[in-house]
Amino acid sequence: MTTKLSRRNVLKWSLATAAVTGIGQTYAETVTHSLPALGFDPAALEPHVDAATMTIHHSKHHAAYITKLNEALAAHPDWAAWSINALMPKLRDVKDITLQTTLRNHGGGHWNHSFFWKSLAPAAQSGKPSTEVMRAIESSFGSYDQMKTAFADAAMKRFGSGWVWLISQNGKLKITSTPNQDNPLMSGLVAEGDLGQPLLGLDVWEHAYYLHYQNRRADYIAAWWNVIRWQAVHDRLMAAP
Ligand code: MN3
């Protein structure tokens, strides 16, 4: 009989066990998180999202979350072997609350922004909701316009900083909103009803729109529909459990 467990999986399993049980060990392999490429020119989303906002948002804000995440993990190597995707649902197991808050804010910031860039495309390449996406939207919200209205409503009601999400939850689509850098993958930290597989997310922190839109959040939300990468939404829906 052959075992297919890779060294990495064994290490991850043992790290997870060590993290849960508090058993100390030497960590040979760690993940250093790095800034992913935007995937398009920062000016490519104009006039809907301006180049200066995109540049600062990506190279300053997102980069800062990653720097702080890496700093925290350097001091806590028992959590440093997890990919950012794997880390999100594991945050509930971080017993040190100061560390958990740091990983939640900065790890969440890294996950959310990486997801956000992959959800965007220049208007000419945005595409349209696929047949499957449209069918899911219509069966959950009645119509595409009703989904958009509900999404905009949640984005306007998010007090202070946070995100609005279109998620797949138990086979249905749903709109949810999370504060700060929380997201629908943070089981145990985010309300049960807000958990699910994110299909689309909108950053409604002021840093995402204030340079161009100032206090006009509604205009930013309306413009954002022009620069959605619908292929990414389709791929996420097809992969959703
Ligand atoms: Mn942001």
Tab-separated table of C-alpha atoms and ligand atoms in Angstrom:
chain	number	residue	atom	x	y	z
A	1	MET	CA	0.000	0.000	0.000
A	2	THR	CA	1.345	3.389	-0.916
A	3	THR	CA	0.691	6.533	1.028
A	4	LYS	CA	0.016	9.661	-0.941
A	5	LEU	CA	0.471	12.102	1.906
A	6	SER	CA	3.017	14.689	0.863
A	7	ARG	CA	5.588	15.999	3.268
A	8	ARG	CA	3.756	19.297	3.200
A	9	ASN	CA	0.432	17.741	4.144
A	10	VAL	CA	2.031	15.792	6.937
A	11	LEU	CA	3.659	18.955	8.178
A	12	LYS	CA	0.387	20.865	7.978
A	13	TRP	CA	-1.419	18.129	9.841
A	14	SER	CA	1.226	18.057	12.547
A	15	LEU	CA	1.308	21.831	12.772
A	16	ALA	CA	-2.461	21.936	13.098
A	17	THR	CA	-2.291	19.293	15.815
A	18	ALA	CA	0.504	21.165	17.563
A	19	ALA	CA	-1.429	24.415	17.345
A	20	VAL	CA	-4.535	22.846	18.824
A	21	THR	CA	-2.761	20.894	21.502
A	22	GLY	CA	-0.081	23.484	22.243
A	23	ILE	CA	2.730	20.983	21.773
A	24	GLY	CA	5.896	22.800	20.858
A	25	GLN	CA	8.040	21.660	17.943
A	26	THR	CA	10.543	22.940	15.424
A	27	TYR	CA	8.984	24.367	12.298
A	28	ALA	CA	11.000	23.685	9.209
A	29	GLU	CA	8.681	25.169	6.642
A	30	THR	CA	6.772	28.425	6.725
A	31	VAL	CA	4.757	30.469	4.261
A	32	THR	CA	5.876	34.015	3.560
A	33	HIS	CA	2.905	35.889	2.206
A	34	SER	CA	3.553	38.193	-0.717
A	35	LEU	CA	1.627	40.787	-2.668
A	36	PRO	CA	-0.127	39.234	-5.683
A	37	ALA	CA	-0.125	41.144	-8.965
A	38	LEU	CA	-3.222	43.191	-9.743
A	39	GLY	CA	-3.568	41.404	-13.067
A	40	PHE	CA	-4.255	44.621	-14.994
A	41	ASP	CA	-2.900	48.136	-15.253
A	42	PRO	CA	-4.050	50.336	-12.328
A	43	ALA	CA	-5.568	52.763	-14.851
A	44	ALA	CA	-7.483	50.024	-16.672
A	45	LEU	CA	-10.638	50.367	-14.549
A	46	GLU	CA	-11.081	54.075	-15.246
A	47	PRO	CA	-13.372	55.948	-15.155
A	48	HIS	CA	-15.099	53.575	-12.700
A	49	VAL	CA	-12.159	53.183	-10.331
A	50	ASP	CA	-9.326	55.671	-10.742
A	51	ALA	CA	-5.658	54.781	-11.187
A	52	ALA	CA	-4.451	56.578	-8.051
A	53	THR	CA	-6.925	54.706	-5.844
A	54	MET	CA	-5.995	51.376	-7.416
A	55	THR	CA	-2.264	52.023	-7.042
A	56	ILE	CA	-2.453	53.121	-3.398
A	57	HIS	CA	-5.012	50.464	-2.499
A	58	HIS	CA	-2.873	47.664	-3.922
A	59	SER	CA	0.699	48.795	-3.284
A	60	LYS	CA	0.158	50.505	0.099
A	61	HIS	CA	-2.962	49.213	1.847
A	62	HIS	CA	-2.831	45.582	0.722
A	63	ALA	CA	0.954	45.492	1.093
A	64	ALA	CA	0.678	46.783	4.668
A	65	TYR	CA	-1.694	43.966	5.649
A	66	ILE	CA	0.816	41.462	4.296
A	67	THR	CA	3.757	43.053	6.129
A	68	LYS	CA	1.887	42.933	9.441
A	69	LEU	CA	0.660	39.402	8.786
A	70	ASN	CA	4.215	38.199	8.108
A	71	GLU	CA	5.510	39.990	11.219
A	72	ALA	CA	2.898	38.271	13.383
A	73	LEU	CA	3.620	34.858	11.860
A	74	ALA	CA	7.369	35.306	12.313
A	75	ALA	CA	6.718	35.602	16.046
A	76	HIS	CA	4.226	32.688	16.029
A	77	PRO	CA	5.623	30.053	13.681
A	78	ASP	CA	3.025	27.508	14.801
A	79	TRP	CA	0.605	29.380	12.486
A	80	ALA	CA	3.095	30.112	9.716
A	81	ALA	CA	2.673	26.996	7.565
A	82	TRP	CA	-0.871	27.739	6.454
A	83	SER	CA	-1.754	29.230	3.101
A	84	ILE	CA	-3.956	32.294	3.365
A	85	ASN	CA	-6.934	30.252	2.116
A	86	ALA	CA	-6.354	27.560	4.696
A	87	LEU	CA	-5.844	30.067	7.489
A	88	MET	CA	-9.263	31.771	7.274
A	89	PRO	CA	-11.419	28.932	8.670
A	90	LYS	CA	-8.649	28.021	11.161
A	91	LEU	CA	-8.565	31.394	12.936
A	92	ARG	CA	-11.138	30.123	15.404
A	93	ASP	CA	-8.473	27.758	16.768
A	94	VAL	CA	-5.953	30.507	17.586
A	95	LYS	CA	-6.083	30.549	21.374
A	96	ASP	CA	-4.020	33.697	21.891
A	97	ILE	CA	-6.649	36.385	21.352
A	98	THR	CA	-4.131	39.132	20.560
A	99	LEU	CA	-2.640	36.919	17.868
A	100	GLN	CA	-6.074	35.894	16.652
A	101	THR	CA	-7.098	39.558	16.262
A	102	THR	CA	-3.898	40.357	14.370
A	103	LEU	CA	-4.356	37.392	12.019
A	104	ARG	CA	-8.043	38.190	11.621
A	105	ASN	CA	-7.374	41.824	10.676
A	106	HIS	CA	-4.229	41.441	8.584
A	107	GLY	CA	-4.767	37.901	7.299
A	108	GLY	CA	-8.354	38.854	6.520
A	109	GLY	CA	-7.081	41.993	4.792
A	110	HIS	CA	-4.715	39.887	2.690
A	111	TRP	CA	-7.379	37.329	1.747
A	112	ASN	CA	-10.070	39.918	1.026
A	113	HIS	CA	-7.892	42.100	-1.193
A	114	SER	CA	-6.410	39.137	-3.093
A	115	PHE	CA	-9.992	38.022	-3.765
A	116	PHE	CA	-11.059	41.567	-4.679
A	117	TRP	CA	-8.385	42.042	-7.388
A	118	LYS	CA	-9.325	38.708	-8.948
A	119	SER	CA	-12.956	39.877	-9.052
A	120	LEU	CA	-12.172	42.958	-11.155
A	121	ALA	CA	-11.640	43.483	-14.879
A	122	PRO	CA	-11.521	46.454	-17.226
A	123	ALA	CA	-15.068	47.234	-18.380
A	124	ALA	CA	-14.395	45.950	-21.913
A	125	GLN	CA	-13.341	42.563	-20.486
A	126	SER	CA	-15.891	42.384	-17.690
A	127	GLY	CA	-18.205	39.994	-19.523
A	128	LYS	CA	-21.670	39.037	-18.354
A	129	PRO	CA	-23.076	36.677	-15.728
A	130	SER	CA	-23.029	33.173	-17.189
A	131	THR	CA	-26.240	31.192	-17.653
A	132	GLU	CA	-25.457	29.284	-14.450
A	133	VAL	CA	-24.745	32.473	-12.464
A	134	MET	CA	-27.883	34.144	-13.808
A	135	ARG	CA	-30.014	31.102	-12.960
A	136	ALA	CA	-28.646	31.077	-9.400
A	137	ILE	CA	-29.248	34.818	-9.009
A	138	GLU	CA	-32.811	34.598	-10.309
A	139	SER	CA	-33.716	31.632	-8.149
A	140	SER	CA	-32.347	33.323	-5.015
A	141	PHE	CA	-33.319	36.968	-5.547
A	142	GLY	CA	-36.049	36.942	-8.207
A	143	SER	CA	-34.036	38.942	-10.729
A	144	TYR	CA	-30.590	40.340	-11.426
A	145	ASP	CA	-31.833	43.859	-10.642
A	146	GLN	CA	-33.255	42.737	-7.303
A	147	MET	CA	-29.888	41.197	-6.420
A	148	LYS	CA	-28.104	44.446	-7.367
A	149	THR	CA	-30.520	46.497	-5.288
A	150	ALA	CA	-30.073	44.224	-2.269
A	151	PHE	CA	-26.285	44.325	-2.678
A	152	ALA	CA	-26.214	48.138	-2.923
A	153	ASP	CA	-28.524	48.370	0.071
A	154	ALA	CA	-26.186	46.211	2.184
A	155	ALA	CA	-23.195	48.246	0.985
A	156	MET	CA	-24.861	51.515	1.963
A	157	LYS	CA	-25.913	50.149	5.365
A	158	ARG	CA	-22.435	48.866	6.295
A	159	PHE	CA	-21.567	51.363	9.022
A	160	GLY	CA	-17.903	52.305	8.991
A	161	SER	CA	-15.442	49.980	7.303
A	162	GLY	CA	-16.170	46.555	5.932
A	163	TRP	CA	-17.149	44.393	3.003
A	164	VAL	CA	-20.305	43.267	1.251
A	165	TRP	CA	-20.435	39.770	-0.202
A	166	LEU	CA	-22.426	37.665	-2.595
A	167	ILE	CA	-22.023	34.171	-1.183
A	168	SER	CA	-23.169	30.676	-1.960
A	169	GLN	CA	-24.684	29.172	1.170
A	170	ASN	CA	-26.284	25.732	1.194
A	171	GLY	CA	-26.923	25.894	-2.542
A	172	LYS	CA	-28.547	29.335	-2.439
A	173	LEU	CA	-27.022	32.745	-3.096
A	174	LYS	CA	-27.144	35.330	-0.355
A	175	ILE	CA	-25.856	38.840	0.325
A	176	THR	CA	-24.023	39.404	3.559
A	177	SER	CA	-21.849	42.088	5.074
A	178	THR	CA	-18.902	41.854	7.455
A	179	PRO	CA	-17.106	44.577	9.430
A	180	ASN	CA	-13.424	45.492	9.135
A	181	GLN	CA	-11.501	42.709	7.332
A	182	ASP	CA	-13.767	39.847	8.354
A	183	ASN	CA	-15.054	37.558	5.594
A	184	PRO	CA	-17.549	34.702	5.097
A	185	LEU	CA	-14.844	32.035	5.542
A	186	MET	CA	-14.111	32.936	9.190
A	187	SER	CA	-16.139	30.233	10.818
A	188	GLY	CA	-16.502	30.664	14.584
A	189	LEU	CA	-15.739	34.398	14.345
A	190	VAL	CA	-18.391	35.607	11.913
A	191	ALA	CA	-22.118	35.004	12.502
A	192	GLU	CA	-23.268	31.622	11.188
A	193	GLY	CA	-25.736	33.251	8.786
A	194	ASP	CA	-22.932	35.243	7.144
A	195	LEU	CA	-20.755	32.198	6.395
A	196	GLY	CA	-20.499	30.716	2.926
A	197	GLN	CA	-18.429	30.538	-0.226
A	198	PRO	CA	-17.726	34.095	-1.466
A	199	LEU	CA	-18.558	34.642	-5.144
A	200	LEU	CA	-18.083	38.403	-5.169
A	201	GLY	CA	-16.989	40.972	-2.614
A	202	LEU	CA	-16.945	44.750	-2.504
A	203	ASP	CA	-14.566	46.735	-0.333
A	204	VAL	CA	-16.508	49.620	1.206
A	205	TRP	CA	-13.666	50.989	3.305
A	206	GLU	CA	-13.271	54.692	2.485
A	207	HIS	CA	-9.734	53.992	1.194
A	208	ALA	CA	-11.377	52.042	-1.664
A	209	TYR	CA	-13.200	55.072	-3.088
A	210	TYR	CA	-12.638	58.321	-1.206
A	211	LEU	CA	-9.971	59.865	-3.481
A	212	HIS	CA	-12.358	59.862	-6.424
A	213	TYR	CA	-15.841	59.612	-4.937
A	214	GLN	CA	-15.339	61.344	-1.556
A	215	ASN	CA	-18.516	60.724	0.455
A	216	ARG	CA	-20.469	59.400	-2.560
A	217	ARG	CA	-20.350	55.726	-1.682
A	218	ALA	CA	-23.510	55.049	-3.704
A	219	ASP	CA	-21.777	56.278	-6.876
A	220	TYR	CA	-18.784	54.008	-6.203
A	221	ILE	CA	-21.067	51.004	-5.705
A	222	ALA	CA	-22.991	51.764	-8.921
A	223	ALA	CA	-19.755	52.203	-10.932
A	224	TRP	CA	-18.242	48.968	-9.595
A	225	TRP	CA	-20.796	46.817	-11.455
A	226	ASN	CA	-19.038	47.871	-14.684
A	227	VAL	CA	-15.723	46.280	-13.708
A	228	ILE	CA	-16.688	42.866	-12.358
A	229	ARG	CA	-14.857	39.856	-13.769
A	230	TRP	CA	-17.920	37.676	-14.282
A	231	GLN	CA	-15.827	34.694	-15.319
A	232	ALA	CA	-14.377	34.626	-11.786
A	233	VAL	CA	-17.891	34.623	-10.301
A	234	HIS	CA	-18.847	31.726	-12.587
A	235	ASP	CA	-15.728	29.721	-11.674
A	236	ARG	CA	-16.355	30.259	-7.948
A	237	LEU	CA	-19.995	29.220	-8.239
A	238	MET	CA	-19.034	26.056	-10.113
A	239	ALA	CA	-16.479	25.213	-7.394
A	240	ALA	CA	-18.804	26.050	-4.481
A	241	PRO	CA	-19.709	23.119	-2.242
B	1	MN3	MN	-9.253	47.874	0.969
